[in-house]
Amino acid sequence: MEVRAYAERITAPVLMILASKDTVAPVEEAREMYERIPDPKEVIEYPGQHYEILSHHFPEIIARSADWLAATLRG
């Protein structure tokens, strides 16, 4: 299924965390999809490959995700 084709239909808030050199989930496609998703949305991009960002940035990714979720739930 071509997920990007449905980006405009997303109605929930979206937090997208990307790896800048991802080849497993191509980052260019993810960026394109992000641009098509309606607000509210946020993108955070880390340098590295797919799982590599977790090895190098895990605590920050978790903290930023938790902060985003808390702020989103507060409205």
Short mmCIF file of N, CA and C in Angstrom, two decimals:
data_model
loop_
_atom_site.label_atom_id
_atom_site.label_comp_id
_atom_site.label_asym_id
_atom_site.label_seq_id
_atom_site.Cartn_x
_atom_site.Cartn_y
_atom_site.Cartn_z
N MET A 1 0.84 -1.18 0.00
CA MET A 1 0.00 0.00 0.00
C MET A 1 0.89 1.24 0.00
N GLU A 2 0.48 2.22 -0.74
CA GLU A 2 1.21 3.49 -0.81
C GLU A 2 0.70 4.41 0.30
N VAL A 3 1.41 4.42 1.42
CA VAL A 3 0.98 5.18 2.60
C VAL A 3 0.94 6.67 2.33
N ARG A 4 1.90 7.18 1.58
CA ARG A 4 1.93 8.63 1.32
C ARG A 4 0.66 9.13 0.67
N ALA A 5 -0.01 8.27 -0.08
CA ALA A 5 -1.24 8.67 -0.76
C ALA A 5 -2.35 9.02 0.23
N TYR A 6 -2.24 8.56 1.46
CA TYR A 6 -3.27 8.79 2.47
C TYR A 6 -2.90 9.87 3.48
N ALA A 7 -1.80 10.53 3.29
CA ALA A 7 -1.30 11.50 4.28
C ALA A 7 -2.32 12.59 4.58
N GLU A 8 -3.01 13.08 3.57
CA GLU A 8 -3.97 14.16 3.76
C GLU A 8 -5.17 13.74 4.59
N ARG A 9 -5.40 12.44 4.72
CA ARG A 9 -6.55 11.93 5.48
C ARG A 9 -6.26 11.82 6.98
N ILE A 10 -5.04 11.99 7.38
CA ILE A 10 -4.68 11.84 8.79
C ILE A 10 -5.31 13.00 9.57
N THR A 11 -6.02 12.66 10.63
CA THR A 11 -6.69 13.68 11.44
C THR A 11 -6.11 13.78 12.86
N ALA A 12 -5.32 12.81 13.26
CA ALA A 12 -4.71 12.83 14.60
C ALA A 12 -3.39 13.59 14.57
N PRO A 13 -2.99 14.16 15.69
CA PRO A 13 -1.67 14.79 15.76
C PRO A 13 -0.58 13.76 15.43
N VAL A 14 0.48 14.22 14.78
CA VAL A 14 1.54 13.31 14.34
C VAL A 14 2.90 13.82 14.83
N LEU A 15 3.65 12.93 15.42
CA LEU A 15 5.06 13.16 15.71
C LEU A 15 5.83 12.17 14.85
N MET A 16 6.68 12.69 13.99
CA MET A 16 7.47 11.85 13.10
C MET A 16 8.93 11.99 13.49
N ILE A 17 9.57 10.89 13.82
CA ILE A 17 10.98 10.88 14.18
C ILE A 17 11.72 10.17 13.06
N LEU A 18 12.65 10.88 12.45
CA LEU A 18 13.34 10.38 11.26
C LEU A 18 14.83 10.21 11.49
N ALA A 19 15.40 9.28 10.75
CA ALA A 19 16.85 9.10 10.68
C ALA A 19 17.29 9.67 9.34
N SER A 20 18.21 10.61 9.35
CA SER A 20 18.57 11.37 8.15
C SER A 20 19.14 10.53 7.01
N LYS A 21 19.69 9.38 7.35
CA LYS A 21 20.28 8.53 6.30
C LYS A 21 19.60 7.17 6.23
N ASP A 22 18.34 7.14 6.62
CA ASP A 22 17.58 5.89 6.65
C ASP A 22 17.39 5.34 5.25
N THR A 23 17.71 4.07 5.09
CA THR A 23 17.46 3.40 3.81
C THR A 23 16.41 2.30 3.98
N VAL A 24 16.10 1.94 5.22
CA VAL A 24 15.06 0.93 5.48
C VAL A 24 13.69 1.56 5.23
N ALA A 25 13.46 2.71 5.82
CA ALA A 25 12.27 3.51 5.57
C ALA A 25 12.78 4.81 4.96
N PRO A 26 12.84 4.88 3.64
CA PRO A 26 13.50 6.01 2.97
C PRO A 26 13.06 7.38 3.49
N VAL A 27 14.05 8.12 3.97
CA VAL A 27 13.77 9.40 4.63
C VAL A 27 13.16 10.42 3.68
N GLU A 28 13.51 10.39 2.44
CA GLU A 28 12.92 11.35 1.49
C GLU A 28 11.42 11.11 1.36
N GLU A 29 11.01 9.85 1.35
CA GLU A 29 9.58 9.55 1.29
C GLU A 29 8.88 9.99 2.56
N ALA A 30 9.52 9.81 3.70
CA ALA A 30 8.95 10.23 4.97
C ALA A 30 8.81 11.75 5.01
N ARG A 31 9.81 12.47 4.54
CA ARG A 31 9.72 13.94 4.50
C ARG A 31 8.58 14.40 3.60
N GLU A 32 8.45 13.74 2.45
CA GLU A 32 7.37 14.07 1.52
C GLU A 32 6.01 13.83 2.18
N MET A 33 5.89 12.70 2.86
CA MET A 33 4.63 12.41 3.54
C MET A 33 4.34 13.45 4.61
N TYR A 34 5.37 13.78 5.38
CA TYR A 34 5.19 14.77 6.45
C TYR A 34 4.63 16.07 5.90
N GLU A 35 5.13 16.53 4.79
CA GLU A 35 4.66 17.79 4.19
C GLU A 35 3.19 17.72 3.83
N ARG A 36 2.69 16.53 3.55
CA ARG A 36 1.31 16.37 3.12
C ARG A 36 0.34 16.15 4.28
N ILE A 37 0.85 15.87 5.45
CA ILE A 37 -0.01 15.64 6.62
C ILE A 37 -0.50 16.99 7.15
N PRO A 38 -1.80 17.10 7.42
CA PRO A 38 -2.31 18.35 7.98
C PRO A 38 -1.82 18.55 9.42
N ASP A 39 -1.79 19.80 9.86
CA ASP A 39 -1.45 20.10 11.25
C ASP A 39 -2.54 19.56 12.17
N PRO A 40 -2.21 19.31 13.43
CA PRO A 40 -0.93 19.52 14.10
C PRO A 40 0.04 18.37 13.82
N LYS A 41 1.29 18.75 13.65
CA LYS A 41 2.34 17.78 13.36
C LYS A 41 3.68 18.36 13.77
N GLU A 42 4.62 17.46 14.02
CA GLU A 42 5.99 17.86 14.32
C GLU A 42 6.91 16.79 13.79
N VAL A 43 8.05 17.22 13.28
CA VAL A 43 9.07 16.28 12.82
C VAL A 43 10.36 16.55 13.57
N ILE A 44 11.02 15.46 13.97
CA ILE A 44 12.33 15.54 14.60
C ILE A 44 13.23 14.61 13.80
N GLU A 45 14.36 15.13 13.37
CA GLU A 45 15.27 14.33 12.54
C GLU A 45 16.63 14.24 13.21
N TYR A 46 17.14 13.02 13.27
CA TYR A 46 18.45 12.76 13.85
C TYR A 46 19.39 12.25 12.77
N PRO A 47 20.68 12.55 12.89
CA PRO A 47 21.64 12.03 11.92
C PRO A 47 21.84 10.53 12.12
N GLY A 48 21.93 9.81 11.02
CA GLY A 48 22.24 8.39 11.11
C GLY A 48 21.27 7.51 10.37
N GLN A 49 21.51 6.21 10.50
CA GLN A 49 20.70 5.17 9.86
C GLN A 49 19.50 4.81 10.73
N HIS A 50 18.69 3.93 10.22
CA HIS A 50 17.42 3.50 10.80
C HIS A 50 17.49 3.29 12.31
N TYR A 51 18.13 2.22 12.77
CA TYR A 51 18.20 1.93 14.21
C TYR A 51 19.37 2.63 14.89
N GLU A 52 20.28 3.14 14.12
CA GLU A 52 21.45 3.83 14.67
C GLU A 52 21.05 5.02 15.54
N ILE A 53 19.97 5.70 15.17
CA ILE A 53 19.56 6.86 15.97
C ILE A 53 19.16 6.45 17.38
N LEU A 54 18.65 5.24 17.53
CA LEU A 54 18.29 4.77 18.88
C LEU A 54 19.53 4.50 19.70
N SER A 55 20.57 4.00 19.06
CA SER A 55 21.83 3.73 19.77
C SER A 55 22.47 5.01 20.28
N HIS A 56 22.34 6.08 19.53
CA HIS A 56 23.03 7.33 19.85
C HIS A 56 22.16 8.39 20.52
N HIS A 57 20.84 8.27 20.37
CA HIS A 57 19.96 9.36 20.83
C HIS A 57 18.75 8.86 21.63
N PHE A 58 18.78 7.62 22.08
CA PHE A 58 17.60 7.03 22.72
C PHE A 58 17.02 7.87 23.85
N PRO A 59 17.82 8.28 24.85
CA PRO A 59 17.23 9.07 25.95
C PRO A 59 16.56 10.36 25.45
N GLU A 60 17.18 11.03 24.51
CA GLU A 60 16.61 12.27 23.98
C GLU A 60 15.33 11.99 23.19
N ILE A 61 15.33 10.92 22.40
CA ILE A 61 14.14 10.57 21.63
C ILE A 61 12.97 10.28 22.57
N ILE A 62 13.23 9.52 23.63
CA ILE A 62 12.17 9.19 24.59
C ILE A 62 11.68 10.46 25.30
N ALA A 63 12.59 11.30 25.73
CA ALA A 63 12.21 12.53 26.43
C ALA A 63 11.40 13.46 25.53
N ARG A 64 11.87 13.64 24.31
CA ARG A 64 11.15 14.54 23.39
C ARG A 64 9.79 13.96 23.01
N SER A 65 9.73 12.65 22.85
CA SER A 65 8.45 12.00 22.54
C SER A 65 7.46 12.17 23.70
N ALA A 66 7.95 11.96 24.91
CA ALA A 66 7.09 12.11 26.09
C ALA A 66 6.61 13.56 26.23
N ASP A 67 7.50 14.51 26.02
CA ASP A 67 7.12 15.92 26.09
C ASP A 67 6.07 16.26 25.04
N TRP A 68 6.27 15.76 23.82
CA TRP A 68 5.32 16.01 22.74
C TRP A 68 3.96 15.41 23.08
N LEU A 69 3.98 14.18 23.58
CA LEU A 69 2.72 13.51 23.92
C LEU A 69 1.99 14.26 25.04
N ALA A 70 2.72 14.66 26.07
CA ALA A 70 2.10 15.40 27.18
C ALA A 70 1.50 16.71 26.68
N ALA A 71 2.25 17.45 25.86
CA ALA A 71 1.75 18.72 25.34
C ALA A 71 0.53 18.51 24.45
N THR A 72 0.56 17.46 23.65
CA THR A 72 -0.55 17.16 22.74
C THR A 72 -1.81 16.79 23.52
N LEU A 73 -1.64 16.00 24.57
CA LEU A 73 -2.79 15.60 25.38
C LEU A 73 -3.37 16.77 26.17
N ARG A 74 -2.51 17.71 26.56
CA ARG A 74 -2.99 18.92 27.26
C ARG A 74 -3.81 19.80 26.33
N GLY A 75 -3.47 19.71 25.06
CA GLY A 75 -4.19 20.50 24.06
C GLY A 75 -3.60 21.83 23.94
#
